[in-house]
Amino acid sequence: MFYEKEISASELVTDFLKDRERKPILQIMGETFLLFFRSGRFPRHYYSRFLFKKDSSNIFDYFPDSYFEKVKPVFNDKEAREVLENKLYFDFYFSQFGISLPRILMYNHRNIFVVDNRIKEVNCVEEFRTLMSGILKNKSVSKLLFIKKTFWSYGGDQIYKVSPEQVENDPEMINNLYSAVIKSGFLFQETIKQHPELDRLNPSCLNTMRLDTFIDQDGKIEVLSGFIRTSVTNRHVDNVSSGGCQVPLDIETGRLKKYAYRVLKMSGVKLLTEHPVTKTTFEGYMIPYFREAKELVIKAGGLYPCLRLVGWDVGISENGPVLIEGNSDYNMAGNDLADGGYRANPVFRKVIKEYNELKKIKGNHN
């Protein structure tokens, strides 16, 4: 069964009980108890990481979400996070180092807009429409605008994809967009022309990779793991929390693994082996420019070393990888799932070791 919206708790339980790929109920209960005994709390990650499936044997290699929430602040300076979490600052900072980024055509803070290094005050929806139309008529600009909130936005929230036809012929859309934009700050970016191979996976959205990096005590920067995200319908956002899916990839080869995972409350327990719309099989699918994508995030990680544990979002254009954004407070549970349990990850073992040492030092000082 394939769901396109959230399902009820009763539907999820029914789906779980009917799942032919799950372990026997007694085994699931036993493993749940073992993890509960080990952590002292109900192991929700046993279910969110799909450890109830028959092919999941290494249940102790996965961490509860709460563990990651303790780890991230230790390695990321809180005062330095703004350069990643504010997408405008992100562009200003990383563009000076020659990092490939989406081109910003305009940005605003409430009714003050900046376009072509000129400041313009916008006081009504018609002025906003004229401004949008002017950008899209520029022959050097692609035919679509990608509009997203400047700061502290997650999971595909408040992201819009706008065409010239919509600007000219859809007054309701423009009114709604203006009402949202004028209340806050947004970036208006040129849409990246995606590599044809990734269009084969899903052409409706920019299918982005999440690659996370860690800077160890010796200053070495390494990629921990990765997965690619895609919409499972024809939506323009690929975020898993917005109904999309994530497909783990082999961090050495850039090839996708067998299964795609969705949020349980949106998908039930079924795992996907192919894209529901394009019918492209995931297993063995090769990500173009994968080596270059890893080199890109390693370079970016070294440019801001006060943030040592970062999740990077990377798109693949026709000409190579493009850095979409960096996240210091990223959802590490997704990478834990993609990698098959972070306790067994050789790079994350460095994180664990240093974290435990720092906890011990802090405990001795208290």
Coordinates of C-alpha atoms in Angstrom, one line a residue:
M1 CA 0.0 0.0 0.0
F2 CA 1.3 3.5 -0.9
Y3 CA 0.1 6.5 1.1
E4 CA 0.3 10.2 0.0
K5 CA -0.7 11.7 3.3
E6 CA -0.4 10.9 7.0
I7 CA -2.1 7.7 8.2
S8 CA -3.9 7.1 11.4
A9 CA -2.4 5.2 14.3
S10 CA -4.9 2.3 13.8
E11 CA -4.0 2.1 10.1
L12 CA -0.3 2.0 11.0
V13 CA -0.8 -0.8 13.5
T14 CA -2.8 -2.8 11.0
D15 CA -0.1 -2.2 8.4
F16 CA 2.5 -3.4 10.9
L17 CA 0.7 -6.6 11.8
K18 CA 0.2 -7.5 8.2
D19 CA 3.8 -6.8 7.2
R20 CA 5.3 -10.0 5.8
E21 CA 8.8 -8.6 6.0
R22 CA 8.8 -8.0 9.7
K23 CA 10.3 -10.2 12.4
P24 CA 8.0 -12.4 14.5
I25 CA 6.1 -10.5 17.2
L26 CA 7.8 -12.3 20.0
Q27 CA 11.3 -11.4 18.6
I28 CA 10.2 -7.7 18.1
M29 CA 9.0 -7.6 21.7
G30 CA 12.2 -9.2 23.0
E31 CA 14.4 -6.8 21.1
T32 CA 12.3 -3.8 22.2
F33 CA 12.8 -4.9 25.8
L34 CA 16.5 -5.4 25.3
L35 CA 16.9 -1.8 24.0
F36 CA 14.6 -0.5 26.7
F37 CA 16.7 -2.2 29.4
R38 CA 19.9 -0.8 27.9
S39 CA 18.7 2.8 27.7
G40 CA 16.1 3.1 30.3
R41 CA 13.5 4.5 27.9
F42 CA 11.2 3.2 25.2
P43 CA 13.4 2.7 22.1
R44 CA 11.4 4.6 19.5
H45 CA 14.4 4.4 17.1
Y46 CA 13.8 0.6 16.9
Y47 CA 10.7 1.5 14.8
S48 CA 11.8 4.7 13.1
R49 CA 15.0 2.9 11.8
F50 CA 12.9 -0.1 10.7
L51 CA 14.8 -2.5 12.9
F52 CA 11.7 -4.7 13.1
K53 CA 12.4 -5.8 9.5
K54 CA 13.8 -9.4 9.1
D55 CA 17.1 -8.2 7.5
S56 CA 18.0 -6.0 10.5
S57 CA 20.3 -7.9 12.8
N58 CA 22.6 -5.2 14.2
I59 CA 20.0 -3.5 16.4
F60 CA 22.6 -2.2 18.9
D61 CA 24.5 -0.2 16.2
Y62 CA 21.8 2.4 16.1
F63 CA 21.5 5.4 18.4
P64 CA 18.3 6.9 19.9
D65 CA 17.6 10.4 18.5
S66 CA 18.2 11.8 22.0
Y67 CA 21.8 10.8 21.8
F68 CA 22.4 12.9 18.7
E69 CA 20.7 15.9 20.3
K70 CA 23.4 15.7 23.1
V71 CA 26.3 15.2 20.7
K72 CA 25.7 18.0 18.1
P73 CA 26.1 21.0 20.5
V74 CA 29.4 19.7 21.8
F75 CA 31.0 19.9 18.3
N76 CA 29.3 23.0 16.9
D77 CA 29.8 26.4 18.4
K78 CA 26.4 27.9 19.1
E79 CA 27.6 31.4 18.3
A80 CA 28.9 30.4 14.9
R81 CA 25.8 28.6 13.7
E82 CA 24.2 31.6 12.1
V83 CA 26.5 31.4 9.0
L84 CA 24.8 28.1 8.1
E85 CA 21.3 28.6 9.4
N86 CA 20.8 32.0 7.7
K87 CA 20.9 31.1 4.0
L88 CA 21.8 34.7 2.9
Y89 CA 24.8 34.7 5.2
F90 CA 25.7 31.2 3.9
D91 CA 25.8 32.6 0.4
F92 CA 27.8 35.6 1.3
Y93 CA 30.4 33.6 3.2
F94 CA 31.0 30.6 1.0
S95 CA 30.7 32.4 -2.4
Q96 CA 34.0 34.2 -1.7
F97 CA 35.9 30.9 -1.7
G98 CA 34.7 29.8 -5.1
I99 CA 32.2 27.3 -3.8
S100 CA 29.5 26.4 -6.4
L101 CA 26.2 27.7 -5.1
P102 CA 22.7 28.5 -6.5
R103 CA 22.6 32.0 -7.9
I104 CA 20.6 34.5 -5.8
L105 CA 18.6 36.9 -8.0
M106 CA 16.8 38.8 -5.3
Y107 CA 16.3 38.7 -1.5
N108 CA 14.1 40.6 0.9
H109 CA 13.5 41.5 4.5
R110 CA 9.8 42.2 4.8
N111 CA 9.0 44.9 2.3
I112 CA 12.6 45.9 1.5
F113 CA 13.9 44.0 -1.6
V114 CA 17.4 43.9 -3.0
V115 CA 17.8 43.1 -6.7
D116 CA 20.9 43.8 -8.9
N117 CA 22.5 45.6 -5.9
R118 CA 19.5 48.0 -5.8
I119 CA 17.2 48.5 -2.9
K120 CA 13.5 48.7 -3.6
E121 CA 10.6 49.1 -1.3
V122 CA 7.5 47.1 -2.2
N123 CA 4.2 48.2 -0.7
C124 CA 1.6 46.2 -2.7
V125 CA 1.1 42.9 -4.5
E126 CA 1.1 44.6 -7.9
E127 CA 4.6 46.0 -7.2
F128 CA 5.7 42.6 -6.1
R129 CA 4.3 41.0 -9.3
T130 CA 6.1 43.5 -11.5
L131 CA 9.4 42.8 -9.7
M132 CA 9.0 39.1 -10.1
S133 CA 8.1 39.5 -13.8
G134 CA 11.1 41.6 -14.4
I135 CA 13.5 39.0 -13.0
L136 CA 11.9 36.2 -15.0
K137 CA 12.1 38.1 -18.3
N138 CA 15.9 38.3 -18.0
K139 CA 17.2 36.1 -20.8
S140 CA 20.2 35.0 -18.7
V141 CA 17.8 33.6 -16.0
S142 CA 16.3 30.1 -16.1
K143 CA 12.5 29.9 -16.5
L144 CA 11.8 29.0 -12.9
L145 CA 12.4 30.7 -9.5
F146 CA 13.1 28.8 -6.4
I147 CA 11.9 30.8 -3.4
K148 CA 12.7 29.8 0.2
K149 CA 12.8 31.3 3.7
T150 CA 16.1 32.9 4.5
F151 CA 16.6 31.6 8.0
W152 CA 15.7 28.8 10.4
S153 CA 13.5 26.8 8.0
Y154 CA 13.5 23.0 7.8
G155 CA 11.9 20.1 6.1
G156 CA 10.8 21.9 2.9
D157 CA 8.7 24.4 4.8
Q158 CA 7.9 27.6 3.0
I159 CA 9.6 26.7 -0.3
Y160 CA 8.0 27.8 -3.5
K161 CA 8.7 27.1 -7.2
V162 CA 7.4 29.8 -9.5
S163 CA 7.1 30.0 -13.3
P164 CA 6.6 33.1 -15.5
E165 CA 3.2 31.8 -16.5
Q166 CA 2.1 31.7 -12.8
V167 CA 3.4 35.3 -12.3
E168 CA 1.4 36.5 -15.2
N169 CA -1.7 34.4 -15.0
D170 CA -2.3 33.2 -11.4
P171 CA -3.2 36.2 -9.2
E172 CA -4.2 34.0 -6.3
M173 CA -0.8 32.3 -6.2
I174 CA 0.9 35.7 -6.4
N175 CA -1.3 37.1 -3.6
N176 CA -0.6 34.1 -1.3
L177 CA 3.2 34.3 -2.1
Y178 CA 3.3 38.0 -1.4
S179 CA 1.5 37.6 1.9
A180 CA 4.1 35.0 3.0
V181 CA 7.1 36.8 1.7
I182 CA 6.3 40.2 3.1
K183 CA 6.1 38.9 6.7
S184 CA 9.7 37.7 6.8
G185 CA 12.9 37.2 4.7
F186 CA 13.2 35.1 1.5
L187 CA 15.8 34.2 -1.1
F188 CA 14.8 34.2 -4.8
Q189 CA 17.2 31.8 -6.4
E190 CA 17.7 30.6 -10.0
T191 CA 16.6 27.0 -10.4
I192 CA 19.5 24.6 -10.9
K193 CA 19.3 22.6 -14.1
Q194 CA 19.6 19.1 -12.8
H195 CA 21.8 16.4 -14.3
P196 CA 19.8 14.3 -16.8
E197 CA 20.7 11.1 -14.8
L198 CA 18.9 12.5 -11.8
D199 CA 16.0 13.6 -13.9
R200 CA 15.7 9.9 -14.7
L201 CA 15.3 9.3 -10.9
N202 CA 12.7 12.1 -10.6
P203 CA 12.4 15.2 -12.8
S204 CA 9.9 17.0 -10.6
C205 CA 12.3 18.2 -8.0
L206 CA 16.0 18.8 -7.4
N207 CA 17.0 15.4 -5.9
T208 CA 19.6 16.5 -3.2
M209 CA 22.1 14.4 -1.3
R210 CA 22.7 14.8 2.4
L211 CA 26.4 14.2 3.1
D212 CA 27.7 14.9 6.6
T213 CA 31.3 15.7 7.6
F214 CA 33.3 15.6 10.8
I215 CA 36.5 17.4 11.7
D216 CA 38.5 15.3 14.1
Q217 CA 41.0 16.5 16.8
D218 CA 43.8 16.5 14.3
G219 CA 41.9 18.7 11.8
K220 CA 41.2 15.9 9.4
I221 CA 37.8 16.3 7.6
E222 CA 36.0 13.2 6.6
V223 CA 32.6 12.3 5.1
L224 CA 30.6 10.0 7.5
S225 CA 27.7 8.9 5.3
G226 CA 25.1 9.9 2.7
F227 CA 21.7 9.4 1.2
I228 CA 19.7 11.0 -1.6
R229 CA 16.3 12.5 -1.2
T230 CA 13.5 12.6 -3.7
S231 CA 9.8 13.3 -3.8
V232 CA 7.7 10.2 -4.3
T233 CA 5.1 12.1 -6.3
N234 CA 5.4 15.1 -8.6
R235 CA 6.1 17.6 -5.8
H236 CA 8.9 20.2 -6.1
V237 CA 10.4 19.5 -2.7
D238 CA 12.4 16.3 -1.8
N239 CA 12.4 16.5 2.0
V240 CA 11.5 13.3 3.8
S241 CA 9.5 15.2 6.4
S242 CA 7.4 16.6 3.6
G243 CA 6.4 13.2 2.3
G244 CA 9.5 12.3 0.3
C245 CA 11.9 9.4 0.8
Q246 CA 15.6 8.9 1.4
V247 CA 17.7 6.3 -0.4
P248 CA 21.0 5.4 1.4
L249 CA 24.1 5.3 -0.8
D250 CA 27.5 3.6 -0.6
I251 CA 29.8 6.4 0.5
E252 CA 32.7 4.9 -1.4
T253 CA 31.1 4.3 -4.8
G254 CA 28.1 6.7 -4.9
R255 CA 25.8 3.9 -5.8
L256 CA 22.3 3.7 -4.2
K257 CA 21.4 0.8 -1.9
K258 CA 18.3 -1.4 -2.3
Y259 CA 15.6 0.3 -0.2
A260 CA 14.1 3.8 0.2
Y261 CA 12.7 4.9 3.5
R262 CA 9.9 7.2 4.4
V263 CA 8.4 8.5 7.7
L264 CA 6.3 5.7 9.2
K265 CA 3.2 7.9 9.7
M266 CA 3.3 8.9 6.0
S267 CA 4.2 5.6 4.4
G268 CA 3.3 2.7 6.7
V269 CA 5.9 0.0 7.0
K270 CA 6.4 -0.6 3.2
L271 CA 9.9 0.0 1.9
L272 CA 10.3 1.1 -1.7
T273 CA 12.7 -0.5 -4.1
E274 CA 11.9 1.8 -7.1
H275 CA 10.5 5.3 -7.6
P276 CA 6.7 5.1 -7.6
V277 CA 6.4 7.6 -10.5
T278 CA 9.4 7.0 -12.7
K279 CA 9.8 3.3 -11.9
T280 CA 13.6 3.8 -11.7
T281 CA 15.2 0.9 -9.6
F282 CA 17.2 2.3 -6.7
E283 CA 19.8 -0.5 -6.1
G284 CA 23.0 0.1 -8.0
Y285 CA 21.9 3.5 -9.4
M286 CA 25.0 5.6 -9.8
I287 CA 25.1 9.3 -8.7
P288 CA 26.9 11.4 -11.2
Y289 CA 29.8 13.6 -10.0
F290 CA 29.8 11.8 -6.7
R291 CA 33.5 12.0 -6.0
E292 CA 33.4 15.8 -6.8
A293 CA 30.4 16.1 -4.4
K294 CA 32.5 14.6 -1.6
E295 CA 35.4 16.9 -2.4
L296 CA 33.0 19.9 -2.3
V297 CA 31.7 19.2 1.2
I298 CA 35.1 18.5 2.5
K299 CA 36.3 21.8 1.2
A300 CA 33.3 23.6 2.6
G301 CA 33.8 21.9 6.0
G302 CA 37.3 23.2 6.2
L303 CA 36.2 26.8 5.6
Y304 CA 34.4 27.0 8.8
P305 CA 36.1 24.7 11.3
C306 CA 34.3 25.9 14.4
L307 CA 31.4 23.8 13.2
R308 CA 32.8 20.3 13.2
L309 CA 29.7 18.2 12.6
V310 CA 27.7 19.4 9.7
G311 CA 25.0 17.9 7.3
W312 CA 25.5 19.3 3.8
D313 CA 22.8 19.4 1.1
V314 CA 24.2 18.9 -2.4
G315 CA 22.5 19.1 -5.8
I316 CA 24.0 17.7 -9.0
S317 CA 23.8 20.1 -12.0
E318 CA 24.7 19.3 -15.6
N319 CA 28.2 20.6 -14.8
G320 CA 28.8 19.2 -11.4
P321 CA 27.8 19.4 -7.7
V322 CA 26.2 22.5 -6.2
L323 CA 26.2 23.2 -2.5
I324 CA 22.6 24.0 -1.5
E325 CA 23.0 24.6 2.2
G326 CA 24.8 23.4 5.4
N327 CA 23.1 22.4 8.7
S328 CA 24.7 22.4 12.1
D329 CA 21.5 21.1 13.7
Y330 CA 20.7 18.5 11.1
N331 CA 18.6 15.3 11.7
M332 CA 21.4 12.8 12.3
A333 CA 18.8 10.0 12.6
G334 CA 18.5 10.0 8.8
N335 CA 22.2 9.4 8.5
D336 CA 22.2 6.8 11.2
L337 CA 19.5 4.9 9.2
A338 CA 21.3 5.4 5.9
D339 CA 24.6 4.1 7.2
G340 CA 23.2 1.0 8.9
G341 CA 23.9 2.2 12.4
Y342 CA 26.4 4.9 13.4
R343 CA 28.0 2.9 16.2
A344 CA 29.7 0.8 13.5
N345 CA 30.8 3.8 11.4
P346 CA 34.6 4.3 11.7
V347 CA 34.4 8.1 11.5
F348 CA 31.6 8.4 14.0
R349 CA 33.5 6.2 16.4
K350 CA 35.9 9.2 16.6
V351 CA 32.9 11.4 17.5
I352 CA 31.9 8.9 20.2
K353 CA 35.4 8.7 21.7
E354 CA 35.9 12.4 21.9
Y355 CA 32.4 13.0 23.2
N356 CA 32.9 10.5 26.0
E357 CA 36.3 12.0 26.9
L358 CA 34.8 15.5 27.1
K359 CA 31.9 14.2 29.3
K360 CA 34.5 12.6 31.6
I361 CA 36.5 15.9 31.8
K362 CA 33.3 17.9 32.5
G363 CA 32.3 15.4 35.2
N364 CA 35.6 15.7 36.9
H365 CA 35.3 19.5 37.0
N366 CA 31.8 19.4 38.6

